[in-house]
Amino acid sequence: MLNSDQDAQEHLMNENNSADSEGRVHTFTVTADPDPMVRPLPMTLDQALDYLHHGVLVAPSPEFPDAVNTRLASAAQTAARQCAKVPAAATQRVLNLLDVAVKAPTQVQRVAWHRRAADALSSAFAPHAACRAGCSHCCHIPVKISAVEARALGKAIGRAPVPLAEHQPASVTGYNSPCPFLAGGRCSIYAERPAVCRSHLNMDEDALLCELLPSGAEVPVPYVDTRPLMAVAVLIAGEPRAAADLRQWFPEHLLGQRPRRAVPCPPPFKIQDENHA
Ligand code: SF4
């Protein structure tokens, strides 16, 4: 990542003063003075890259508590540092598995290989992530999966998903509306959980930014970039509009399970367990 606008400008100048195949040097002038006719950029280059990478603008907001705003100043760098610890071979393995998923002959097999890719991503990144057993903030946010994955999950757990046409129009989320499979702060279908749950990893130093705010303001969390996984999920689904929240596919009242108590991760957030000693 480029560290500053000055780095970016130098990078751009180096890029633009390049020789072609016949050795001719093409020079483009990049002036330091901004053109007065050009409107100022709405964000810095780092912010734009964060926006591109995380889908949210990593910037302080008066809607956020001070601790969150303070953390946002360092979270993107922390995440980049943690992600850099993952060997390239491990991320390549994820891509290889996605390739196998796309080429698998049946939808069931594609879903299975996609899930393996999500597991491979998790194995590579989880040791460097803030996520710990018992932390369930992300089980209270929207958890959207495709119809084909809902059917596969339903088959694995012996519960038929509600057909899309019969879904409630909106899925309420938040600490009072956890995923129907959350039980006592833990996933009750851990072995069968969707790919999105397997690959949802916060690469910050702890779960502070995952905490849901009472105001509902959405805090940007430096999650692992899972766009390749998401793209393949859409390819496999073949019907991108046929995606919905787990709460819609498997409404709690139809699961016949006791209401679940929301157990957000208590501070200190770094809960160590046998898998993350
Ligand atoms: S399926 Fe499990 S991991 Fe995924 S949101 Fe629900 S409780 Fe959490």
PDB file of C-alpha atoms and ligand atoms in Angstrom:
ATOM      1  CA  MET A   1       0.000   0.000   0.000  1.00  0.00           C
ATOM      2  CA  LEU A   2       1.147   3.505  -0.681  1.00  0.00           C
ATOM      3  CA  ASN A   3       1.778   5.422   2.493  1.00  0.00           C
ATOM      4  CA  SER A   4       1.007   8.950   1.459  1.00  0.00           C
ATOM      5  CA  ASP A   5      -0.182  11.129  -1.357  1.00  0.00           C
ATOM      6  CA  GLN A   6       3.478  12.069  -1.992  1.00  0.00           C
ATOM      7  CA  ASP A   7       4.406   8.379  -2.351  1.00  0.00           C
ATOM      8  CA  ALA A   8       1.499   7.982  -4.727  1.00  0.00           C
ATOM      9  CA  GLN A   9       2.628  10.897  -6.835  1.00  0.00           C
ATOM     10  CA  GLU A  10       6.192   9.566  -7.026  1.00  0.00           C
ATOM     11  CA  HIS A  11       4.808   6.158  -7.894  1.00  0.00           C
ATOM     12  CA  LEU A  12       2.694   7.698 -10.619  1.00  0.00           C
ATOM     13  CA  MET A  13       5.680   9.613 -12.035  1.00  0.00           C
ATOM     14  CA  ASN A  14       7.805   6.454 -12.092  1.00  0.00           C
ATOM     15  CA  GLU A  15       5.003   4.608 -13.823  1.00  0.00           C
ATOM     16  CA  ASN A  16       4.575   7.297 -16.434  1.00  0.00           C
ATOM     17  CA  ASN A  17       8.263   7.758 -17.315  1.00  0.00           C
ATOM     18  CA  SER A  18       8.635   4.312 -18.806  1.00  0.00           C
ATOM     19  CA  ALA A  19      10.332   3.028 -21.939  1.00  0.00           C
ATOM     20  CA  ASP A  20       8.363   1.245 -24.641  1.00  0.00           C
ATOM     21  CA  SER A  21       9.465  -1.905 -26.507  1.00  0.00           C
ATOM     22  CA  GLU A  22      11.719   0.196 -28.800  1.00  0.00           C
ATOM     23  CA  GLY A  23      13.424   1.977 -25.958  1.00  0.00           C
ATOM     24  CA  ARG A  24      11.606   5.299 -26.399  1.00  0.00           C
ATOM     25  CA  VAL A  25      10.883   6.980 -23.120  1.00  0.00           C
ATOM     26  CA  HIS A  26       7.407   8.411 -22.736  1.00  0.00           C
ATOM     27  CA  THR A  27       7.299  11.187 -20.203  1.00  0.00           C
ATOM     28  CA  PHE A  28       4.146  12.587 -18.705  1.00  0.00           C
ATOM     29  CA  THR A  29       4.426  15.623 -16.540  1.00  0.00           C
ATOM     30  CA  VAL A  30       2.871  15.353 -13.126  1.00  0.00           C
ATOM     31  CA  THR A  31       2.924  18.726 -11.459  1.00  0.00           C
ATOM     32  CA  ALA A  32       2.956  19.182  -7.736  1.00  0.00           C
ATOM     33  CA  ASP A  33       0.622  22.159  -7.927  1.00  0.00           C
ATOM     34  CA  PRO A  34      -3.019  21.210  -8.172  1.00  0.00           C
ATOM     35  CA  ASP A  35      -4.919  22.467 -11.168  1.00  0.00           C
ATOM     36  CA  PRO A  36      -7.236  25.178  -9.826  1.00  0.00           C
ATOM     37  CA  MET A  37      -9.945  23.875 -12.161  1.00  0.00           C
ATOM     38  CA  VAL A  38      -9.755  20.410 -10.607  1.00  0.00           C
ATOM     39  CA  ARG A  39     -11.997  19.932  -7.643  1.00  0.00           C
ATOM     40  CA  PRO A  40     -10.224  18.682  -4.511  1.00  0.00           C
ATOM     41  CA  LEU A  41     -10.474  14.945  -4.002  1.00  0.00           C
ATOM     42  CA  PRO A  42     -13.115  13.967  -1.474  1.00  0.00           C
ATOM     43  CA  MET A  43     -10.703  11.616   0.275  1.00  0.00           C
ATOM     44  CA  THR A  44      -7.005  10.812   0.492  1.00  0.00           C
ATOM     45  CA  LEU A  45      -5.482   7.995  -1.541  1.00  0.00           C
ATOM     46  CA  ASP A  46      -5.192   5.817   1.566  1.00  0.00           C
ATOM     47  CA  GLN A  47      -8.844   6.404   2.335  1.00  0.00           C
ATOM     48  CA  ALA A  48      -9.803   5.566  -1.231  1.00  0.00           C
ATOM     49  CA  LEU A  49      -7.814   2.313  -1.079  1.00  0.00           C
ATOM     50  CA  ASP A  50      -9.418   1.453   2.252  1.00  0.00           C
ATOM     51  CA  TYR A  51     -12.797   2.178   0.731  1.00  0.00           C
ATOM     52  CA  LEU A  52     -12.001  -0.052  -2.216  1.00  0.00           C
ATOM     53  CA  HIS A  53     -10.631  -2.794   0.002  1.00  0.00           C
ATOM     54  CA  HIS A  54     -13.143  -2.766   2.836  1.00  0.00           C
ATOM     55  CA  GLY A  55     -16.204  -1.244   1.182  1.00  0.00           C
ATOM     56  CA  VAL A  56     -16.445   1.388   3.867  1.00  0.00           C
ATOM     57  CA  LEU A  57     -14.731   4.670   4.459  1.00  0.00           C
ATOM     58  CA  VAL A  58     -12.327   4.182   7.337  1.00  0.00           C
ATOM     59  CA  ALA A  59     -12.737   7.604   8.827  1.00  0.00           C
ATOM     60  CA  PRO A  60     -13.660   9.030  12.223  1.00  0.00           C
ATOM     61  CA  SER A  61     -17.255  10.055  12.703  1.00  0.00           C
ATOM     62  CA  PRO A  62     -19.057  12.102  15.358  1.00  0.00           C
ATOM     63  CA  GLU A  63     -21.461   9.135  15.522  1.00  0.00           C
ATOM     64  CA  PHE A  64     -18.723   6.887  16.929  1.00  0.00           C
ATOM     65  CA  PRO A  65     -17.399   6.755  20.522  1.00  0.00           C
ATOM     66  CA  ASP A  66     -13.975   8.313  21.074  1.00  0.00           C
ATOM     67  CA  ALA A  67     -12.338   4.892  21.536  1.00  0.00           C
ATOM     68  CA  VAL A  68     -13.598   3.810  18.117  1.00  0.00           C
ATOM     69  CA  ASN A  69     -12.420   6.979  16.426  1.00  0.00           C
ATOM     70  CA  THR A  70      -9.006   6.611  18.046  1.00  0.00           C
ATOM     71  CA  ARG A  71      -8.781   3.016  16.878  1.00  0.00           C
ATOM     72  CA  LEU A  72      -9.797   3.855  13.324  1.00  0.00           C
ATOM     73  CA  ALA A  73      -6.627   5.870  13.000  1.00  0.00           C
ATOM     74  CA  SER A  74      -4.547   2.683  13.236  1.00  0.00           C
ATOM     75  CA  ALA A  75      -6.884  -0.188  12.316  1.00  0.00           C
ATOM     76  CA  ALA A  76      -6.185  -0.266   8.582  1.00  0.00           C
ATOM     77  CA  GLN A  77      -2.420  -0.336   9.174  1.00  0.00           C
ATOM     78  CA  THR A  78      -2.788  -3.036  11.823  1.00  0.00           C
ATOM     79  CA  ALA A  79      -4.870  -5.135   9.453  1.00  0.00           C
ATOM     80  CA  ALA A  80      -2.407  -4.690   6.605  1.00  0.00           C
ATOM     81  CA  ARG A  81       0.448  -5.726   8.926  1.00  0.00           C
ATOM     82  CA  GLN A  82      -1.434  -8.820  10.092  1.00  0.00           C
ATOM     83  CA  CYS A  83      -2.487  -9.800   6.563  1.00  0.00           C
ATOM     84  CA  ALA A  84       1.136  -9.495   5.426  1.00  0.00           C
ATOM     85  CA  LYS A  85       2.011 -12.355   7.803  1.00  0.00           C
ATOM     86  CA  VAL A  86      -0.017 -14.764   5.689  1.00  0.00           C
ATOM     87  CA  PRO A  87       2.224 -16.582   3.171  1.00  0.00           C
ATOM     88  CA  ALA A  88       1.409 -16.045  -0.487  1.00  0.00           C
ATOM     89  CA  ALA A  89       1.145 -19.820  -0.921  1.00  0.00           C
ATOM     90  CA  ALA A  90      -1.743 -19.877   1.543  1.00  0.00           C
ATOM     91  CA  THR A  91      -3.747 -17.273  -0.348  1.00  0.00           C
ATOM     92  CA  GLN A  92      -2.901 -19.021  -3.610  1.00  0.00           C
ATOM     93  CA  ARG A  93      -4.358 -22.210  -2.143  1.00  0.00           C
ATOM     94  CA  VAL A  94      -7.629 -20.366  -1.539  1.00  0.00           C
ATOM     95  CA  LEU A  95      -7.697 -19.285  -5.177  1.00  0.00           C
ATOM     96  CA  ASN A  96      -6.876 -22.819  -6.335  1.00  0.00           C
ATOM     97  CA  LEU A  97      -9.768 -24.215  -4.319  1.00  0.00           C
ATOM     98  CA  LEU A  98     -12.079 -21.580  -5.759  1.00  0.00           C
ATOM     99  CA  ASP A  99     -10.978 -22.663  -9.203  1.00  0.00           C
ATOM    100  CA  VAL A 100     -11.881 -26.245  -8.335  1.00  0.00           C
ATOM    101  CA  ALA A 101     -15.235 -25.029  -6.992  1.00  0.00           C
ATOM    102  CA  VAL A 102     -16.100 -23.235 -10.219  1.00  0.00           C
ATOM    103  CA  LYS A 103     -15.156 -26.273 -12.298  1.00  0.00           C
ATOM    104  CA  ALA A 104     -16.934 -28.888 -10.157  1.00  0.00           C
ATOM    105  CA  PRO A 105     -19.671 -30.718 -12.085  1.00  0.00           C
ATOM    106  CA  THR A 106     -22.591 -30.270  -9.673  1.00  0.00           C
ATOM    107  CA  GLN A 107     -23.883 -27.413  -7.543  1.00  0.00           C
ATOM    108  CA  VAL A 108     -23.562 -29.509  -4.396  1.00  0.00           C
ATOM    109  CA  GLN A 109     -19.892 -30.147  -5.136  1.00  0.00           C
ATOM    110  CA  ARG A 110     -19.321 -26.473  -5.982  1.00  0.00           C
ATOM    111  CA  VAL A 111     -20.757 -25.441  -2.630  1.00  0.00           C
ATOM    112  CA  ALA A 112     -18.567 -28.009  -0.868  1.00  0.00           C
ATOM    113  CA  TRP A 113     -15.382 -26.817  -2.610  1.00  0.00           C
ATOM    114  CA  HIS A 114     -16.312 -23.202  -1.983  1.00  0.00           C
ATOM    115  CA  ARG A 115     -16.624 -24.023   1.675  1.00  0.00           C
ATOM    116  CA  ARG A 116     -13.191 -25.643   1.608  1.00  0.00           C
ATOM    117  CA  ALA A 117     -11.803 -22.476   0.091  1.00  0.00           C
ATOM    118  CA  ALA A 118     -13.383 -20.491   2.926  1.00  0.00           C
ATOM    119  CA  ASP A 119     -11.813 -22.909   5.417  1.00  0.00           C
ATOM    120  CA  ALA A 120      -8.425 -22.519   3.759  1.00  0.00           C
ATOM    121  CA  LEU A 121      -8.743 -18.749   4.014  1.00  0.00           C
ATOM    122  CA  SER A 122      -9.728 -19.049   7.655  1.00  0.00           C
ATOM    123  CA  SER A 123      -6.783 -21.345   8.434  1.00  0.00           C
ATOM    124  CA  ALA A 124      -4.407 -18.863   6.865  1.00  0.00           C
ATOM    125  CA  PHE A 125      -5.755 -15.659   8.377  1.00  0.00           C
ATOM    126  CA  ALA A 126      -7.372 -16.666  11.678  1.00  0.00           C
ATOM    127  CA  PRO A 127      -4.064 -17.066  13.572  1.00  0.00           C
ATOM    128  CA  HIS A 128      -3.393 -13.375  12.864  1.00  0.00           C
ATOM    129  CA  ALA A 129      -6.951 -12.119  13.394  1.00  0.00           C
ATOM    130  CA  ALA A 130      -8.688 -10.622  16.418  1.00  0.00           C
ATOM    131  CA  CYS A 131     -11.419 -13.280  16.297  1.00  0.00           C
ATOM    132  CA  ARG A 132     -11.555 -15.665  19.229  1.00  0.00           C
ATOM    133  CA  ALA A 133     -13.837 -18.484  20.366  1.00  0.00           C
ATOM    134  CA  GLY A 134     -16.803 -17.113  22.299  1.00  0.00           C
ATOM    135  CA  CYS A 135     -16.844 -13.801  20.452  1.00  0.00           C
ATOM    136  CA  SER A 136     -20.108 -13.480  18.553  1.00  0.00           C
ATOM    137  CA  HIS A 137     -20.546  -9.865  17.454  1.00  0.00           C
ATOM    138  CA  CYS A 138     -20.656 -10.918  13.800  1.00  0.00           C
ATOM    139  CA  CYS A 139     -23.494 -13.359  14.530  1.00  0.00           C
ATOM    140  CA  HIS A 140     -25.681 -10.300  15.169  1.00  0.00           C
ATOM    141  CA  ILE A 141     -25.113  -8.581  11.845  1.00  0.00           C
ATOM    142  CA  PRO A 142     -26.696  -9.605   8.514  1.00  0.00           C
ATOM    143  CA  VAL A 143     -25.564 -13.081   7.395  1.00  0.00           C
ATOM    144  CA  LYS A 144     -26.591 -13.416   3.788  1.00  0.00           C
ATOM    145  CA  ILE A 145     -26.310 -16.703   1.924  1.00  0.00           C
ATOM    146  CA  SER A 146     -27.538 -17.986  -1.431  1.00  0.00           C
ATOM    147  CA  ALA A 147     -30.456 -20.313  -1.990  1.00  0.00           C
ATOM    148  CA  VAL A 148     -28.124 -23.102  -3.042  1.00  0.00           C
ATOM    149  CA  GLU A 149     -26.049 -22.757   0.119  1.00  0.00           C
ATOM    150  CA  ALA A 150     -29.225 -22.545   2.237  1.00  0.00           C
ATOM    151  CA  ARG A 151     -30.409 -25.810   0.701  1.00  0.00           C
ATOM    152  CA  ALA A 152     -27.027 -27.458   1.339  1.00  0.00           C
ATOM    153  CA  LEU A 153     -27.023 -26.211   4.924  1.00  0.00           C
ATOM    154  CA  GLY A 154     -30.611 -27.304   5.435  1.00  0.00           C
ATOM    155  CA  LYS A 155     -29.784 -30.771   4.214  1.00  0.00           C
ATOM    156  CA  ALA A 156     -26.766 -31.009   6.515  1.00  0.00           C
ATOM    157  CA  ILE A 157     -28.699 -29.960   9.614  1.00  0.00           C
ATOM    158  CA  GLY A 158     -31.970 -31.676   8.748  1.00  0.00           C
ATOM    159  CA  ARG A 159     -34.022 -28.475   8.421  1.00  0.00           C
ATOM    160  CA  ALA A 160     -35.568 -27.311   5.196  1.00  0.00           C
ATOM    161  CA  PRO A 161     -35.001 -23.612   4.512  1.00  0.00           C
ATOM    162  CA  VAL A 162     -38.068 -21.453   4.046  1.00  0.00           C
ATOM    163  CA  PRO A 163     -38.642 -20.892   0.305  1.00  0.00           C
ATOM    164  CA  LEU A 164     -37.571 -17.462  -0.871  1.00  0.00           C
ATOM    165  CA  ALA A 165     -41.112 -16.486  -1.863  1.00  0.00           C
ATOM    166  CA  GLU A 166     -42.256 -16.960   1.731  1.00  0.00           C
ATOM    167  CA  HIS A 167     -39.530 -14.870   3.361  1.00  0.00           C
ATOM    168  CA  GLN A 168     -40.286 -11.978   5.627  1.00  0.00           C
ATOM    169  CA  PRO A 169     -39.399  -8.812   3.664  1.00  0.00           C
ATOM    170  CA  ALA A 170     -36.824  -7.499   6.096  1.00  0.00           C
ATOM    171  CA  SER A 171     -34.415  -9.233   8.380  1.00  0.00           C
ATOM    172  CA  VAL A 172     -33.933  -7.475  11.708  1.00  0.00           C
ATOM    173  CA  THR A 173     -30.385  -7.687  13.042  1.00  0.00           C
ATOM    174  CA  GLY A 174     -28.574  -6.473  16.158  1.00  0.00           C
ATOM    175  CA  TYR A 175     -27.877  -7.795  19.643  1.00  0.00           C
ATOM    176  CA  ASN A 176     -31.572  -8.554  20.130  1.00  0.00           C
ATOM    177  CA  SER A 177     -31.797 -10.463  16.851  1.00  0.00           C
ATOM    178  CA  PRO A 178     -28.897 -12.905  16.703  1.00  0.00           C
ATOM    179  CA  CYS A 179     -28.475 -15.527  14.035  1.00  0.00           C
ATOM    180  CA  PRO A 180     -30.945 -18.324  14.884  1.00  0.00           C
ATOM    181  CA  PHE A 181     -28.046 -20.746  15.191  1.00  0.00           C
ATOM    182  CA  LEU A 182     -26.259 -18.811  17.900  1.00  0.00           C
ATOM    183  CA  ALA A 183     -26.610 -20.621  21.224  1.00  0.00           C
ATOM    184  CA  GLY A 184     -24.978 -19.392  24.401  1.00  0.00           C
ATOM    185  CA  GLY A 185     -22.617 -17.194  22.426  1.00  0.00           C
ATOM    186  CA  ARG A 186     -21.450 -20.062  20.231  1.00  0.00           C
ATOM    187  CA  CYS A 187     -22.412 -21.405  16.841  1.00  0.00           C
ATOM    188  CA  SER A 188     -24.628 -24.464  17.242  1.00  0.00           C
ATOM    189  CA  ILE A 189     -23.946 -25.601  13.653  1.00  0.00           C
ATOM    190  CA  TYR A 190     -20.221 -24.823  13.659  1.00  0.00           C
ATOM    191  CA  ALA A 191     -19.222 -27.744  11.412  1.00  0.00           C
ATOM    192  CA  GLU A 192     -21.868 -26.801   8.863  1.00  0.00           C
ATOM    193  CA  ARG A 193     -21.789 -23.006   9.142  1.00  0.00           C
ATOM    194  CA  PRO A 194     -21.921 -21.047   5.867  1.00  0.00           C
ATOM    195  CA  ALA A 195     -18.794 -19.995   4.015  1.00  0.00           C
ATOM    196  CA  VAL A 196     -19.367 -16.365   4.918  1.00  0.00           C
ATOM    197  CA  CYS A 197     -19.113 -17.254   8.616  1.00  0.00           C
ATOM    198  CA  ARG A 198     -15.891 -19.184   8.039  1.00  0.00           C
ATOM    199  CA  SER A 199     -14.195 -16.316   6.267  1.00  0.00           C
ATOM    200  CA  HIS A 200     -15.421 -13.373   8.335  1.00  0.00           C
ATOM    201  CA  LEU A 201     -12.264 -12.273  10.133  1.00  0.00           C
ATOM    202  CA  ASN A 202     -11.390  -8.974  11.748  1.00  0.00           C
ATOM    203  CA  MET A 203      -7.671  -8.303  11.256  1.00  0.00           C
ATOM    204  CA  ASP A 204      -7.483  -5.545  13.864  1.00  0.00           C
ATOM    205  CA  GLU A 205      -5.809  -6.048  17.250  1.00  0.00           C
ATOM    206  CA  ASP A 206      -9.078  -6.882  19.046  1.00  0.00           C
ATOM    207  CA  ALA A 207     -12.866  -6.873  18.592  1.00  0.00           C
ATOM    208  CA  LEU A 208     -13.455  -3.246  19.556  1.00  0.00           C
ATOM    209  CA  LEU A 209     -14.607  -2.221  16.073  1.00  0.00           C
ATOM    210  CA  CYS A 210     -16.938  -5.243  15.849  1.00  0.00           C
ATOM    211  CA  GLU A 211     -19.066  -4.008  18.741  1.00  0.00           C
ATOM    212  CA  LEU A 212     -22.465  -2.890  17.524  1.00  0.00           C
ATOM    213  CA  LEU A 213     -23.372   0.625  18.563  1.00  0.00           C
ATOM    214  CA  PRO A 214     -26.761   1.341  20.188  1.00  0.00           C
ATOM    215  CA  SER A 215     -27.286   4.106  17.614  1.00  0.00           C
ATOM    216  CA  GLY A 216     -27.023   1.572  14.795  1.00  0.00           C
ATOM    217  CA  ALA A 217     -24.153   3.558  13.236  1.00  0.00           C
ATOM    218  CA  GLU A 218     -22.033   1.161  11.201  1.00  0.00           C
ATOM    219  CA  VAL A 219     -18.397   1.063  12.260  1.00  0.00           C
ATOM    220  CA  PRO A 220     -15.922   0.070   9.537  1.00  0.00           C
ATOM    221  CA  VAL A 221     -14.152  -3.149  10.503  1.00  0.00           C
ATOM    222  CA  PRO A 222     -10.950  -4.191   8.717  1.00  0.00           C
ATOM    223  CA  TYR A 223     -12.184  -7.607   7.644  1.00  0.00           C
ATOM    224  CA  VAL A 224     -10.166  -9.923   5.423  1.00  0.00           C
ATOM    225  CA  ASP A 225     -10.868  -9.120   1.795  1.00  0.00           C
ATOM    226  CA  THR A 226     -13.142 -11.967   0.715  1.00  0.00           C
ATOM    227  CA  ARG A 227     -14.215 -10.611  -2.663  1.00  0.00           C
ATOM    228  CA  PRO A 228     -12.884 -13.667  -4.583  1.00  0.00           C
ATOM    229  CA  LEU A 229     -14.955 -15.914  -2.307  1.00  0.00           C
ATOM    230  CA  MET A 230     -18.017 -13.716  -2.731  1.00  0.00           C
ATOM    231  CA  ALA A 231     -17.615 -13.566  -6.498  1.00  0.00           C
ATOM    232  CA  VAL A 232     -17.425 -17.350  -6.739  1.00  0.00           C
ATOM    233  CA  ALA A 233     -20.408 -17.680  -4.379  1.00  0.00           C
ATOM    234  CA  VAL A 234     -22.440 -15.592  -6.822  1.00  0.00           C
ATOM    235  CA  LEU A 235     -21.155 -17.642  -9.763  1.00  0.00           C
ATOM    236  CA  ILE A 236     -22.111 -20.873  -8.027  1.00  0.00           C
ATOM    237  CA  ALA A 237     -25.505 -19.570  -6.944  1.00  0.00           C
ATOM    238  CA  GLY A 238     -26.339 -18.552 -10.493  1.00  0.00           C
ATOM    239  CA  GLU A 239     -29.269 -16.600  -9.113  1.00  0.00           C
ATOM    240  CA  PRO A 240     -27.805 -13.661  -7.206  1.00  0.00           C
ATOM    241  CA  ARG A 241     -31.207 -12.312  -6.273  1.00  0.00           C
ATOM    242  CA  ALA A 242     -31.996 -15.579  -4.545  1.00  0.00           C
ATOM    243  CA  ALA A 243     -29.919 -14.664  -1.520  1.00  0.00           C
ATOM    244  CA  ALA A 244     -31.260 -13.841   1.898  1.00  0.00           C
ATOM    245  CA  ASP A 245     -30.343 -13.666   5.536  1.00  0.00           C
ATOM    246  CA  LEU A 246     -29.960 -16.815   7.629  1.00  0.00           C
ATOM    247  CA  ARG A 247     -32.777 -15.457   9.794  1.00  0.00           C
ATOM    248  CA  GLN A 248     -35.028 -15.544   6.742  1.00  0.00           C
ATOM    249  CA  TRP A 249     -33.986 -18.970   5.504  1.00  0.00           C
ATOM    250  CA  PHE A 250     -34.189 -20.487   8.988  1.00  0.00           C
ATOM    251  CA  PRO A 251     -36.507 -18.388  11.195  1.00  0.00           C
ATOM    252  CA  GLU A 252     -35.970 -19.155  14.846  1.00  0.00           C
ATOM    253  CA  HIS A 253     -39.588 -20.001  15.541  1.00  0.00           C
ATOM    254  CA  LEU A 254     -39.457 -22.706  12.867  1.00  0.00           C
ATOM    255  CA  LEU A 255     -36.247 -24.185  14.185  1.00  0.00           C
ATOM    256  CA  GLY A 256     -38.079 -25.122  17.366  1.00  0.00           C
ATOM    257  CA  GLN A 257     -35.192 -23.994  19.532  1.00  0.00           C
ATOM    258  CA  ARG A 258     -35.171 -21.989  22.688  1.00  0.00           C
ATOM    259  CA  PRO A 259     -34.685 -18.221  22.310  1.00  0.00           C
ATOM    260  CA  ARG A 260     -31.012 -17.534  22.465  1.00  0.00           C
ATOM    261  CA  ARG A 261     -29.342 -15.114  24.731  1.00  0.00           C
ATOM    262  CA  ALA A 262     -27.133 -12.635  22.946  1.00  0.00           C
ATOM    263  CA  VAL A 263     -23.648 -12.935  24.411  1.00  0.00           C
ATOM    264  CA  PRO A 264     -21.429 -10.245  22.971  1.00  0.00           C
ATOM    265  CA  CYS A 265     -17.752 -10.616  23.600  1.00  0.00           C
ATOM    266  CA  PRO A 266     -16.933  -9.043  26.980  1.00  0.00           C
ATOM    267  CA  PRO A 267     -13.790  -6.975  27.440  1.00  0.00           C
ATOM    268  CA  PRO A 268     -10.932  -7.751  27.457  1.00  0.00           C
ATOM    269  CA  PHE A 269     -11.600  -8.864  23.913  1.00  0.00           C
ATOM    270  CA  LYS A 270      -8.633 -11.133  23.424  1.00  0.00           C
ATOM    271  CA  ILE A 271     -10.165 -14.337  24.720  1.00  0.00           C
ATOM    272  CA  GLN A 272      -7.570 -17.050  24.428  1.00  0.00           C
ATOM    273  CA  ASP A 273      -8.676 -20.598  23.871  1.00  0.00           C
ATOM    274  CA  GLU A 274      -6.967 -23.850  23.120  1.00  0.00           C
ATOM    275  CA  ASN A 275      -6.925 -23.054  19.410  1.00  0.00           C
ATOM    276  CA  HIS A 276      -5.412 -19.625  19.830  1.00  0.00           C
ATOM    277  CA  ALA A 277      -3.005 -20.018  22.716  1.00  0.00           C
TER     278      ALA A 277
HETATM  279  S1  SF4 B   1     -24.204 -19.731  11.438  1.00  0.00           S
HETATM  280 FE1  SF4 B   1     -23.002 -19.808  13.289  1.00  0.00          FE
HETATM  281  S2  SF4 B   1     -21.156 -18.557  12.862  1.00  0.00           S
HETATM  282 FE2  SF4 B   1     -22.705 -18.070  11.283  1.00  0.00          FE
HETATM  283  S3  SF4 B   1     -23.765 -16.259  12.098  1.00  0.00           S
HETATM  284 FE3  SF4 B   1     -24.933 -18.082  12.732  1.00  0.00          FE
HETATM  285  S4  SF4 B   1     -24.161 -18.594  14.782  1.00  0.00           S
HETATM  286 FE4  SF4 B   1     -22.684 -17.197  13.823  1.00  0.00          FE
END
